[in-house]
GROMACS .gro file of C-alpha atoms in nm:
model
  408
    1UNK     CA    1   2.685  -3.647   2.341
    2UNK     CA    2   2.459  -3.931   2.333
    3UNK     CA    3   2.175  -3.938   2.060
    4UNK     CA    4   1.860  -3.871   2.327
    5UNK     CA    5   2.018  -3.560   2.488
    6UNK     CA    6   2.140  -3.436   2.128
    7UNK     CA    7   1.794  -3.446   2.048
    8UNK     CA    8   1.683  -3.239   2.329
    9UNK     CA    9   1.952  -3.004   2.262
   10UNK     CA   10   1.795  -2.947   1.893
   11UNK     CA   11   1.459  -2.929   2.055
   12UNK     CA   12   1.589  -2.658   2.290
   13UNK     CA   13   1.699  -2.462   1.964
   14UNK     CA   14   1.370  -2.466   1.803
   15UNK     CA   15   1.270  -2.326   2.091
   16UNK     CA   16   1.450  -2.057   2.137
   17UNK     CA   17   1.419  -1.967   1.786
   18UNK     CA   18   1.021  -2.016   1.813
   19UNK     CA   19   1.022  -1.790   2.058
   20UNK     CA   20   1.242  -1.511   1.837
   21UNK     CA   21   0.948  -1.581   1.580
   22UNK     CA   22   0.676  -1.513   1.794
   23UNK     CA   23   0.844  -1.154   1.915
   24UNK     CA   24   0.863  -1.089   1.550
   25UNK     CA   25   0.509  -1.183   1.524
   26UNK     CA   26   0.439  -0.936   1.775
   27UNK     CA   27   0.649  -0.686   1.576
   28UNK     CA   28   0.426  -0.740   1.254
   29UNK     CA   29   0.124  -0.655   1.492
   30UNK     CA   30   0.262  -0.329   1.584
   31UNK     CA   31   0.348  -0.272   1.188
   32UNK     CA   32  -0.021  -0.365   1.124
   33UNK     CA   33  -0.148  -0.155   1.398
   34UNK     CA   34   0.115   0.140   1.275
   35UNK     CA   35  -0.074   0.083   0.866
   36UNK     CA   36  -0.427   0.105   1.027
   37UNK     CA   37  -0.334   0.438   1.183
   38UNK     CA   38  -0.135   0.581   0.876
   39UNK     CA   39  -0.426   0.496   0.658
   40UNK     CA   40  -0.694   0.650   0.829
   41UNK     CA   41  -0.479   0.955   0.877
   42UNK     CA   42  -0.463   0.954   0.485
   43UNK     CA   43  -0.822   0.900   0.436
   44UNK     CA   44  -0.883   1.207   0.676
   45UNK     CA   45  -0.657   1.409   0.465
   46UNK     CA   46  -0.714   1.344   0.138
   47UNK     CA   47  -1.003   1.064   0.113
   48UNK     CA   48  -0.964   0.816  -0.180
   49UNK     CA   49  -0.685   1.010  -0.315
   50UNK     CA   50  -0.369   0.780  -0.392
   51UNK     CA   51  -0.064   0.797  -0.565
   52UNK     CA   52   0.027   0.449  -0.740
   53UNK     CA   53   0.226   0.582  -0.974
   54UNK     CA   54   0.645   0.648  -0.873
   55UNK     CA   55   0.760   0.712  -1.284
   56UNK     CA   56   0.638   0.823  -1.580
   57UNK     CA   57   0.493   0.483  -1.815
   58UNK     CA   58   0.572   0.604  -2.114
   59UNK     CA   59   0.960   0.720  -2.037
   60UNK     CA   60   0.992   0.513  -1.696
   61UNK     CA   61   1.141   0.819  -1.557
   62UNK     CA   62   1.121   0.776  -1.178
   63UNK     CA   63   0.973   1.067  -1.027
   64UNK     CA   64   0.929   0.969  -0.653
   65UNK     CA   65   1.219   0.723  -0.555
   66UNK     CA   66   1.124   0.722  -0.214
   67UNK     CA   67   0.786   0.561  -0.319
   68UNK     CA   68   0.909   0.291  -0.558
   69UNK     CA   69   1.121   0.209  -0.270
   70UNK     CA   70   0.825   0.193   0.006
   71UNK     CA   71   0.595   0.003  -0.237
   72UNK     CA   72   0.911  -0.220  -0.314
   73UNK     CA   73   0.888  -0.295   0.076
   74UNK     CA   74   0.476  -0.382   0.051
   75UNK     CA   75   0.562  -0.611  -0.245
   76UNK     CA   76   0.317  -0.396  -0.457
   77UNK     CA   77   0.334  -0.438  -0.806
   78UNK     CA   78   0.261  -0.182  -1.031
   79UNK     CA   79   0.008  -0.155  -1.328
   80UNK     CA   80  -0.095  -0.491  -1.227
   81UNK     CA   81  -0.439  -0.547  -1.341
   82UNK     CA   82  -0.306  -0.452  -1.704
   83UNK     CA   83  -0.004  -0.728  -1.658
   84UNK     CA   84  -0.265  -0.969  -1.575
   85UNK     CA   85  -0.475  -0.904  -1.889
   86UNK     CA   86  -0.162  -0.940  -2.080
   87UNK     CA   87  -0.072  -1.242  -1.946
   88UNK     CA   88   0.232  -1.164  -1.765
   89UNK     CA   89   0.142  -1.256  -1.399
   90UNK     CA   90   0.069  -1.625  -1.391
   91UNK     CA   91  -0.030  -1.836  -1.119
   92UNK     CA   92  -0.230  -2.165  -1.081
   93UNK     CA   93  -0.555  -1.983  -1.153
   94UNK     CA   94  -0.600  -1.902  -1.494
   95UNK     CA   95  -0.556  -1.531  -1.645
   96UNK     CA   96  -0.824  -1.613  -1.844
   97UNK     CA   97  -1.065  -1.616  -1.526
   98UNK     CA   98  -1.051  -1.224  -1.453
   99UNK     CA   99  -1.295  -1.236  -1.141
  100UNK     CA  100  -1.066  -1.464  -0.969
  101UNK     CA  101  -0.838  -1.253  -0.980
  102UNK     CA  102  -1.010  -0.939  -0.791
  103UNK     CA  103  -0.931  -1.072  -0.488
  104UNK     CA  104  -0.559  -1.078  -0.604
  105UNK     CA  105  -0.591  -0.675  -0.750
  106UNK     CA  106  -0.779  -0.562  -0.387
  107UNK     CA  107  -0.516  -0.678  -0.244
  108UNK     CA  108  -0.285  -0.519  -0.461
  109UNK     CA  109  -0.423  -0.197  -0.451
  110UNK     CA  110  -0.436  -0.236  -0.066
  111UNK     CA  111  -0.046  -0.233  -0.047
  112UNK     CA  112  -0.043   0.032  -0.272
  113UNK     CA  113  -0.270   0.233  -0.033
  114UNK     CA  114  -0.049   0.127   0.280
  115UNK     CA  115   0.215   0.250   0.083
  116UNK     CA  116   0.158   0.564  -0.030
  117UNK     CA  117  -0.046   0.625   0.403
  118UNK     CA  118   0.336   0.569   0.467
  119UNK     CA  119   0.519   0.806   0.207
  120UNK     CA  120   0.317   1.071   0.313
  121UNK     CA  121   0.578   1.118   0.601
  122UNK     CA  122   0.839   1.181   0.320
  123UNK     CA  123   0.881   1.517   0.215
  124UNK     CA  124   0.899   1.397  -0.140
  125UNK     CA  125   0.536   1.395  -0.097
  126UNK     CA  126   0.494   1.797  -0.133
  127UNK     CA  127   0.595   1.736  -0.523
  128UNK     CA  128   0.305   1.518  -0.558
  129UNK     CA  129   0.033   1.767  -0.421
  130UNK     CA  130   0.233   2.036  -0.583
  131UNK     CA  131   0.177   1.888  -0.905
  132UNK     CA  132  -0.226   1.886  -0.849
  133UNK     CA  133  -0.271   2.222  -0.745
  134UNK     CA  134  -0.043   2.330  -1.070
  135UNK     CA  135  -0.278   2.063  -1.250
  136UNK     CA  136  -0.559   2.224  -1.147
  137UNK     CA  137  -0.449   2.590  -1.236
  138UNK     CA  138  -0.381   2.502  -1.582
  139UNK     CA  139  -0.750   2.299  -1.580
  140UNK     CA  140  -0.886   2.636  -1.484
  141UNK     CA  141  -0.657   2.840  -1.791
  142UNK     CA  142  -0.817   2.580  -1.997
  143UNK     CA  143  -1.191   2.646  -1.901
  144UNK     CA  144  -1.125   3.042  -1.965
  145UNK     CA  145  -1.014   2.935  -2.313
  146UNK     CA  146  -1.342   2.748  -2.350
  147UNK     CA  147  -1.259   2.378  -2.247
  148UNK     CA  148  -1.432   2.194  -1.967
  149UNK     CA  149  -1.306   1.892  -1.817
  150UNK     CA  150  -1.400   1.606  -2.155
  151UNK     CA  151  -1.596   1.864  -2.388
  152UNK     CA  152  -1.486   2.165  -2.571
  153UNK     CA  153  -1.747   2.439  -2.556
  154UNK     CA  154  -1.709   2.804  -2.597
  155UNK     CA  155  -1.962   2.915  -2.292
  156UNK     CA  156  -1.815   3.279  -2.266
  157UNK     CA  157  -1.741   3.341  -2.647
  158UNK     CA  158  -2.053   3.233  -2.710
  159UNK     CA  159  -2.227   3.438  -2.456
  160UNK     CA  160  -2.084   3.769  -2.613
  161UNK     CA  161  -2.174   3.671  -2.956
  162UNK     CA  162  -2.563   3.592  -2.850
  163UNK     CA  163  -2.563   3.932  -2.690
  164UNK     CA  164  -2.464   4.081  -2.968
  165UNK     CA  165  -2.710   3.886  -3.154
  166UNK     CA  166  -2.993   3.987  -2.932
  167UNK     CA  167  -2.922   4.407  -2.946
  168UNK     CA  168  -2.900   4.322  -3.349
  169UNK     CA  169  -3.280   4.182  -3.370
  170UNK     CA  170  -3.379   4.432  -3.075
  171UNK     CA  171  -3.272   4.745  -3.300
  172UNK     CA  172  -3.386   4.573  -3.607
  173UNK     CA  173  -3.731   4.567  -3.438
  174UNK     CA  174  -3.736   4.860  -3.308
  175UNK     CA  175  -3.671   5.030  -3.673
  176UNK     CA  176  -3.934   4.778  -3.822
  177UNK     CA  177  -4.193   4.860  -3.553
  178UNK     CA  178  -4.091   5.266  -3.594
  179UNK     CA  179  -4.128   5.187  -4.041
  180UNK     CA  180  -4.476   5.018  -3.943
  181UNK     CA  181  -4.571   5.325  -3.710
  182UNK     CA  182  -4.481   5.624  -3.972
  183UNK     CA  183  -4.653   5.418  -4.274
  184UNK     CA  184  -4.980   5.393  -4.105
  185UNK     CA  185  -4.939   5.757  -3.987
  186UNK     CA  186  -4.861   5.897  -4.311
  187UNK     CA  187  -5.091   5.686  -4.570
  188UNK     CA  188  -5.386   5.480  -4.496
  189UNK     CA  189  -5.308   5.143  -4.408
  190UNK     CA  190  -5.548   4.844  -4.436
  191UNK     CA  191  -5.565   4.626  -4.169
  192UNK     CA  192  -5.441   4.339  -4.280
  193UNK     CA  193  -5.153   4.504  -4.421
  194UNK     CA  194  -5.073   4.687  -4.099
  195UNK     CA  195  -5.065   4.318  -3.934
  196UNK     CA  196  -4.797   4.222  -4.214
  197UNK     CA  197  -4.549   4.548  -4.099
  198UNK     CA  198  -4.576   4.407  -3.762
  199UNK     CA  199  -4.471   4.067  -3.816
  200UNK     CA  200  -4.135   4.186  -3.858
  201UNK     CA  201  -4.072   4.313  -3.546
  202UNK     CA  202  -4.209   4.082  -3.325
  203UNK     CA  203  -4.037   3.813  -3.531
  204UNK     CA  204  -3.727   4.056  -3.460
  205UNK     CA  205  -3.831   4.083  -3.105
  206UNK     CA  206  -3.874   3.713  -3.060
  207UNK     CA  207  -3.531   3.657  -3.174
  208UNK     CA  208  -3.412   3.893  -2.986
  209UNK     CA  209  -3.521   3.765  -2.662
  210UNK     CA  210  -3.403   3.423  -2.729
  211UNK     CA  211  -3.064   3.523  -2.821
  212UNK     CA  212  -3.100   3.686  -2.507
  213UNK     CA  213  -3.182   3.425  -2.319
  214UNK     CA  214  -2.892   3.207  -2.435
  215UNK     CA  215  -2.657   3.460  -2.358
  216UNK     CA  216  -2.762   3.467  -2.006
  217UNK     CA  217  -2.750   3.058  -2.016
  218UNK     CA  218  -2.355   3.045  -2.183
  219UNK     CA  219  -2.251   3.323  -1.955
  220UNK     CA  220  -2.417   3.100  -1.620
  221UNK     CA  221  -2.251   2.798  -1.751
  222UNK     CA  222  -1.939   2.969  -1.799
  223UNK     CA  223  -1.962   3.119  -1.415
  224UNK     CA  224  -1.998   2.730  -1.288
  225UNK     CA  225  -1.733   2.577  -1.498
  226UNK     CA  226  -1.493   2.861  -1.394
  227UNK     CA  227  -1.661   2.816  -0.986
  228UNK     CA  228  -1.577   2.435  -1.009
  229UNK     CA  229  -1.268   2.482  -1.151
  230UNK     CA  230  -1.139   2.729  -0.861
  231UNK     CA  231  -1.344   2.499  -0.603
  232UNK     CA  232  -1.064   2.247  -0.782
  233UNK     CA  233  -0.771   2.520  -0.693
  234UNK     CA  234  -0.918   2.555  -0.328
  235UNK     CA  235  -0.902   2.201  -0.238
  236UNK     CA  236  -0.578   2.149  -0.410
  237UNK     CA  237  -0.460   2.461  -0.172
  238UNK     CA  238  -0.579   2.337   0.104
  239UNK     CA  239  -0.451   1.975   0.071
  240UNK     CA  240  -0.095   2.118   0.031
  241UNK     CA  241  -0.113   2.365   0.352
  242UNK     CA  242  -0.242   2.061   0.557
  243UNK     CA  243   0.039   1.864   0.410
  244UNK     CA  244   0.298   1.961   0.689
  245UNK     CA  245   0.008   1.834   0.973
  246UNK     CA  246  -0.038   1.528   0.807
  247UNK     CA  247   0.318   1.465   0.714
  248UNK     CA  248   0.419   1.522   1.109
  249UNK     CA  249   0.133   1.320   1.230
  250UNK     CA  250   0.230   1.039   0.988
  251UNK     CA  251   0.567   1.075   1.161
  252UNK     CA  252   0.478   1.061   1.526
  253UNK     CA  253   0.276   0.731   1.401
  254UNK     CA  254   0.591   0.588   1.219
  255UNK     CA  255   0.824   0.705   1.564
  256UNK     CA  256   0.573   0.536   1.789
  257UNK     CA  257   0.569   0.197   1.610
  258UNK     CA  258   0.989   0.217   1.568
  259UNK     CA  259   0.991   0.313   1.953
  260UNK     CA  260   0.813  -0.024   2.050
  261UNK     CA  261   0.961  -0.273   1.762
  262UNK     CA  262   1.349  -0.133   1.847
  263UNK     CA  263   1.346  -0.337   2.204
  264UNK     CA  264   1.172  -0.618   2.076
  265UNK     CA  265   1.466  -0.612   1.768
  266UNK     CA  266   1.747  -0.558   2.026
  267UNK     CA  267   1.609  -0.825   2.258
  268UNK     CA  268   1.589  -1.039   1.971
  269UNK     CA  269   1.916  -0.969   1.839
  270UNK     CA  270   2.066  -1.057   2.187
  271UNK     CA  271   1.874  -1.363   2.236
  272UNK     CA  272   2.000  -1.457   1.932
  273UNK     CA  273   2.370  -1.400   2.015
  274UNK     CA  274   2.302  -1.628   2.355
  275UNK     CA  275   2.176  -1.918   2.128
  276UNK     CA  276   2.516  -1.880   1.859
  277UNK     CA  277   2.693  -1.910   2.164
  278UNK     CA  278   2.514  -2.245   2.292
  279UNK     CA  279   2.382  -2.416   1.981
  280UNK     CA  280   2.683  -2.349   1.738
  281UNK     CA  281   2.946  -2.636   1.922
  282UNK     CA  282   2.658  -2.881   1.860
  283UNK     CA  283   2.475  -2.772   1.501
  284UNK     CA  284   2.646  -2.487   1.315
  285UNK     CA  285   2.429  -2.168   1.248
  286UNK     CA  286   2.451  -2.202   0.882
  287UNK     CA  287   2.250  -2.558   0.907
  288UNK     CA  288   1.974  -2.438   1.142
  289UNK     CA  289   1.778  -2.383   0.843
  290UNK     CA  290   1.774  -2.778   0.806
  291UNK     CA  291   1.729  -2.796   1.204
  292UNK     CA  292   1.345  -3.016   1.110
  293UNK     CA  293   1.570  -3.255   0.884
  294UNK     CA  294   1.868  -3.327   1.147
  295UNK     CA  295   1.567  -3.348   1.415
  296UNK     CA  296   1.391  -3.608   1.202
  297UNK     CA  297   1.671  -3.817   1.092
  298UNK     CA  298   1.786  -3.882   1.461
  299UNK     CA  299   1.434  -3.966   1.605
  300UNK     CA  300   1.381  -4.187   1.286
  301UNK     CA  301   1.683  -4.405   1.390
  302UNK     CA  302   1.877  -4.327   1.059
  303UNK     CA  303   2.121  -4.122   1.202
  304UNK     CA  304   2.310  -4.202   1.550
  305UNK     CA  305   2.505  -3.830   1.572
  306UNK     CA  306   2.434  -3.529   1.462
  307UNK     CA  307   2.689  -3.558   1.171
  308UNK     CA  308   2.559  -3.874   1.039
  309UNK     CA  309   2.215  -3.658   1.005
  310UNK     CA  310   2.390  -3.363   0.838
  311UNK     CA  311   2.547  -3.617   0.611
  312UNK     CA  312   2.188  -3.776   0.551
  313UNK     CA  313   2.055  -3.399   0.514
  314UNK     CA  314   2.311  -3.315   0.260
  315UNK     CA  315   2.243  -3.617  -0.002
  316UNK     CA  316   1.823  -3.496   0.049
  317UNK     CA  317   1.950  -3.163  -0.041
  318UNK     CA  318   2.091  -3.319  -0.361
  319UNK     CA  319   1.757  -3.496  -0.464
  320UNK     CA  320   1.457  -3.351  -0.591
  321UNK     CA  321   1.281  -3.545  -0.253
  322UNK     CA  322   1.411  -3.190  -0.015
  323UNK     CA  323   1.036  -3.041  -0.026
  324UNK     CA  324   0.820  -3.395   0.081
  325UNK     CA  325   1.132  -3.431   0.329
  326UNK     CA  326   1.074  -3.114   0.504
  327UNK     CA  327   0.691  -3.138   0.474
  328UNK     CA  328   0.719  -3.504   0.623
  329UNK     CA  329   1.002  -3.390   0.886
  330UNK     CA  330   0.771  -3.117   1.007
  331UNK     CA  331   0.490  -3.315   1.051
  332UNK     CA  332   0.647  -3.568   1.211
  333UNK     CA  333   0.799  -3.310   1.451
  334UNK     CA  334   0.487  -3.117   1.539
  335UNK     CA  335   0.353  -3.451   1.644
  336UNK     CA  336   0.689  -3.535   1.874
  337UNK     CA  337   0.661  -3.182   2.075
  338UNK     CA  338   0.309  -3.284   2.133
  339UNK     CA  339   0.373  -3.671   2.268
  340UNK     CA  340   0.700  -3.562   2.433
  341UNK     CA  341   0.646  -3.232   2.532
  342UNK     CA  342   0.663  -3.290   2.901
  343UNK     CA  343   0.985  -3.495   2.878
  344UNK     CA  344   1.089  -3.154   2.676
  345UNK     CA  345   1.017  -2.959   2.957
  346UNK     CA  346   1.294  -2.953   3.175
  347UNK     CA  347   1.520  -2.952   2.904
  348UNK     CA  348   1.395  -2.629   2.782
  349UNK     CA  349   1.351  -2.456   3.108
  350UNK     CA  350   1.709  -2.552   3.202
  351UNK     CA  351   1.859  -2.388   2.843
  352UNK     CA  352   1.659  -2.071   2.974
  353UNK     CA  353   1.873  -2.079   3.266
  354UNK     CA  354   2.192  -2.130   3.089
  355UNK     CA  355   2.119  -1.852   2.811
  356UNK     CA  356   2.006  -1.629   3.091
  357UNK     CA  357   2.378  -1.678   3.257
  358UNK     CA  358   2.561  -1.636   2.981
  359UNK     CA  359   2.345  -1.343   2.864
  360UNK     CA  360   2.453  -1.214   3.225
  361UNK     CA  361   2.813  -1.312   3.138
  362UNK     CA  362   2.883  -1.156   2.833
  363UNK     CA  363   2.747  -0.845   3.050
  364UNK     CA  364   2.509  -0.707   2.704
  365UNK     CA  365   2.384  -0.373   2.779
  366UNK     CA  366   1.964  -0.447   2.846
  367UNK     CA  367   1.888  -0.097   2.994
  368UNK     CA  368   1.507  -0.106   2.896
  369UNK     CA  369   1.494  -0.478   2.713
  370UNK     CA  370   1.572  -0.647   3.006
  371UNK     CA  371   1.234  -0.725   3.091
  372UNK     CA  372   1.162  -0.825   2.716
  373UNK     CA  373   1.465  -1.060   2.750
  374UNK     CA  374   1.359  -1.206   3.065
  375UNK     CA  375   1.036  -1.309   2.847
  376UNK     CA  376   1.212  -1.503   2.604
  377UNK     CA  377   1.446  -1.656   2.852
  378UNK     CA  378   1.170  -1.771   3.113
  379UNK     CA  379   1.135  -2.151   3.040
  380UNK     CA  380   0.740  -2.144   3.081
  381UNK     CA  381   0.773  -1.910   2.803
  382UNK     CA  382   1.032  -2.107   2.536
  383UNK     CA  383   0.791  -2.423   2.563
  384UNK     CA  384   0.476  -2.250   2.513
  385UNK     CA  385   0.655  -2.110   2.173
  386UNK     CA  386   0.778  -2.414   2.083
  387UNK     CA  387   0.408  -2.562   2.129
  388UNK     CA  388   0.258  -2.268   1.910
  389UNK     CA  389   0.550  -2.302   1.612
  390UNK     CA  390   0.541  -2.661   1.627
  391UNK     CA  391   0.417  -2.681   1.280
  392UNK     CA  392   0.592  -2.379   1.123
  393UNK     CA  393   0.908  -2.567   0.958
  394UNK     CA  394   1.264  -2.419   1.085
  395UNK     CA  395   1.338  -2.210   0.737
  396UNK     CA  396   1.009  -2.009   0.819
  397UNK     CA  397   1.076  -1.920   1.145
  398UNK     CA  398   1.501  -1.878   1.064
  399UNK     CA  399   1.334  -1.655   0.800
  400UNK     CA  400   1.113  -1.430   1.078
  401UNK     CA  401   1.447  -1.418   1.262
  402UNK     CA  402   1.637  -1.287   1.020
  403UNK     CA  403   1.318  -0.972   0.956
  404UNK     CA  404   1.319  -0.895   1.319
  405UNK     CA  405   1.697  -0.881   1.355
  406UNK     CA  406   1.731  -0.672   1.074
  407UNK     CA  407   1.414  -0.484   1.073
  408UNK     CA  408   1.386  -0.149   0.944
   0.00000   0.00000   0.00000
């Protein structure tokens, strides 16, 4: 194969596997789209309520598997703000600058959310809420023994022992007022001295009343801390018999997005079987990764085949030089599709054709991908991807083929 068409031949590749990245593009759209929908129905459910934590932190039991495992998939990282305090996440910004890192934590805390919008659809979830509502039942055993929420405060203990308080200085005035009566019905009494004897029970009364009064004030505060407590319980209740709602709605959402990624995966999947079987006689699959590299060596004139460039590939490989390599080889390649693209053209549209037959030969069973695969076979379509990945290097997009054939 002489160097010119080899080169064409490579081009062709990066086509077809542009065009694989752009379907998994699409794909990630749909996933977005799917996280948009399973947050909001979340955030109707249970509003800013989110569970970030999987195990306990101070025995690192795991309690919800299921959600290390989905917050594992977001790349969420727990108890992050405090590992950034402590020094343990590093990056080129310093730790020491905590505000630029809030960008970093929002973010965070965004695949958290995402994550737990998702493992609502798990029936591990009913623990969780489980949990609260028994949290809350115990919160309202605790204000009945006289503790609310951050304070300890004996509201109805209290109550009983200011009403018992208050009949004490009511029946002491009463007997002081009833003394004051008989003494100034049985002997003279000045004036002034009758004004003494009745001191004591309106002092008594006074009392009295305001003992009373903060009977009636612990015994109200008592009533609200034991209404807010079972206003707790009722919303805790309700969350968990809504559960099952939410849980199958966050299931139809989940079915929905896995109904319209599976064709684009099997399409994928199949294209990429149709390129094995063209590409692999000329580059083997396990150096596409370096597909740039072999490109760039050929059209640079310091390789005349394609094994003098894999030769030239491996010794960059060996050198600390692989990362300015690739950056240069992509660079230089992004402006090549660009000059050359119409000399591309036919090149591109005819490995359509030829993938397109053999697809047809190896008779692969479309049923309802068909369509998708005539997309990705349809020349017009292969050189528009290879114009829109032109500057996405060949590891990146070998990487996006690999998520969308093995998607889950």
């Amino acid at each position: 194969m002489e160097k010119e068409e080899a080169v064409n031949e490579l081009y062709a590749l990066r086509a077809g596997l542009s065009a694989i990245s752009q379907e998994y593009d699409k794909a990630q759209a749909i996933e977005n789209a799917c996280d948009e929908k399973l947050m909001q129905n979340a955030n109707e459910f249970c509003g800013d309520l989110v569970c970030y934590d999987h195990s306990n932190r101070y025995t690192n039991e795991v309690y919800y598997p299921e959600l290390k495992n989905i917050q594992a998939r977001y790349d969420y990282i727990e108890n992050y703000r405090t590992k950034i305090e402590n020094g343990e996440i590093k990056s080129d910004e310093t730790v020491e600058a905590t505000k630029s890192w809030v960008t970093h934590i929002e973010k965070n805390e965004l695949k958290g959310k995402k994550a737990y919008s998702r493992w609502l659809a798990s029936d591990e979830s009913d623990a969780y809420f489980q949990g609260i509502l028994e949290g809350k039942q115990r919160i309202k055993d605790n204000v009945s023994d006289g503790w609310y929420d951050d304070h300890w405060a004996k509201y109805k203990q209290n109550a009983k022992k200011d009403l018992i308080l208050s009949i004490v200085f009511f029946v002491l005035a009463v007997i002081s007022l009833t003394f004051a009566i008989s003494l100034s019905v049985s002997f003279t009494v000045q004036t002034g001295m009758m004004v003494f004897y009745l001191l004591f029970p309106s002092a008594f009364l006074i009392c009295g009343i305001v003992f009373l009064c903060m009977s009636i004030s612990n015994k109200k505060s008592h009533k609200r801390e034991i209404m807010k407590a079972e206003n707790k319980i009722y919303k805790a209740t309700d969350m968990l018999d809504k559960l099952p709602e939410v849980r199958e709605k966050a299931r139809a959402i989940l079915k929905e997005k896995d109904d319209k990624i599976a064709p684009i995966k099997q399409s994928c999947s199949d294209f990429y079987t149709a390129l094995q079987m063209r590409f692999n006689p000329i580059l083997d699959e396990r150096d596409w990764q370096h597909l740039d590299l072999v490109i760039f060596e050929l059209e640079t004139r310091r390789a005349d085949t394609v094994k003098e460039a894999l030769q030239l590939v491996d010794r960059e490989l060996q050198t600390e030089r692989i990362q300015q390599t690739i950056a240069q080889a992509t660079e230089q390649i992004c402006y090549e599709i660009r000059r050359g693209f119409a000399e591309l053209k036919s090149t591109i549209i005819e490995l359509g054709r030829v993938i397109s037959a053999q697809l047809n030969a190896v008779n692969l069973q479309l049923g309802e991908i068909s369509g998708q695969l005539a997309d990705l076979t349809d020349g017009v379509n292969l050189n528009n991807a290879l114009l829109a990945k032109s500057n996405v290097t060949c590891s990146q997009l070998l990487s996006d083929v690999h998520a969308i054939r093995y998607y889950q």
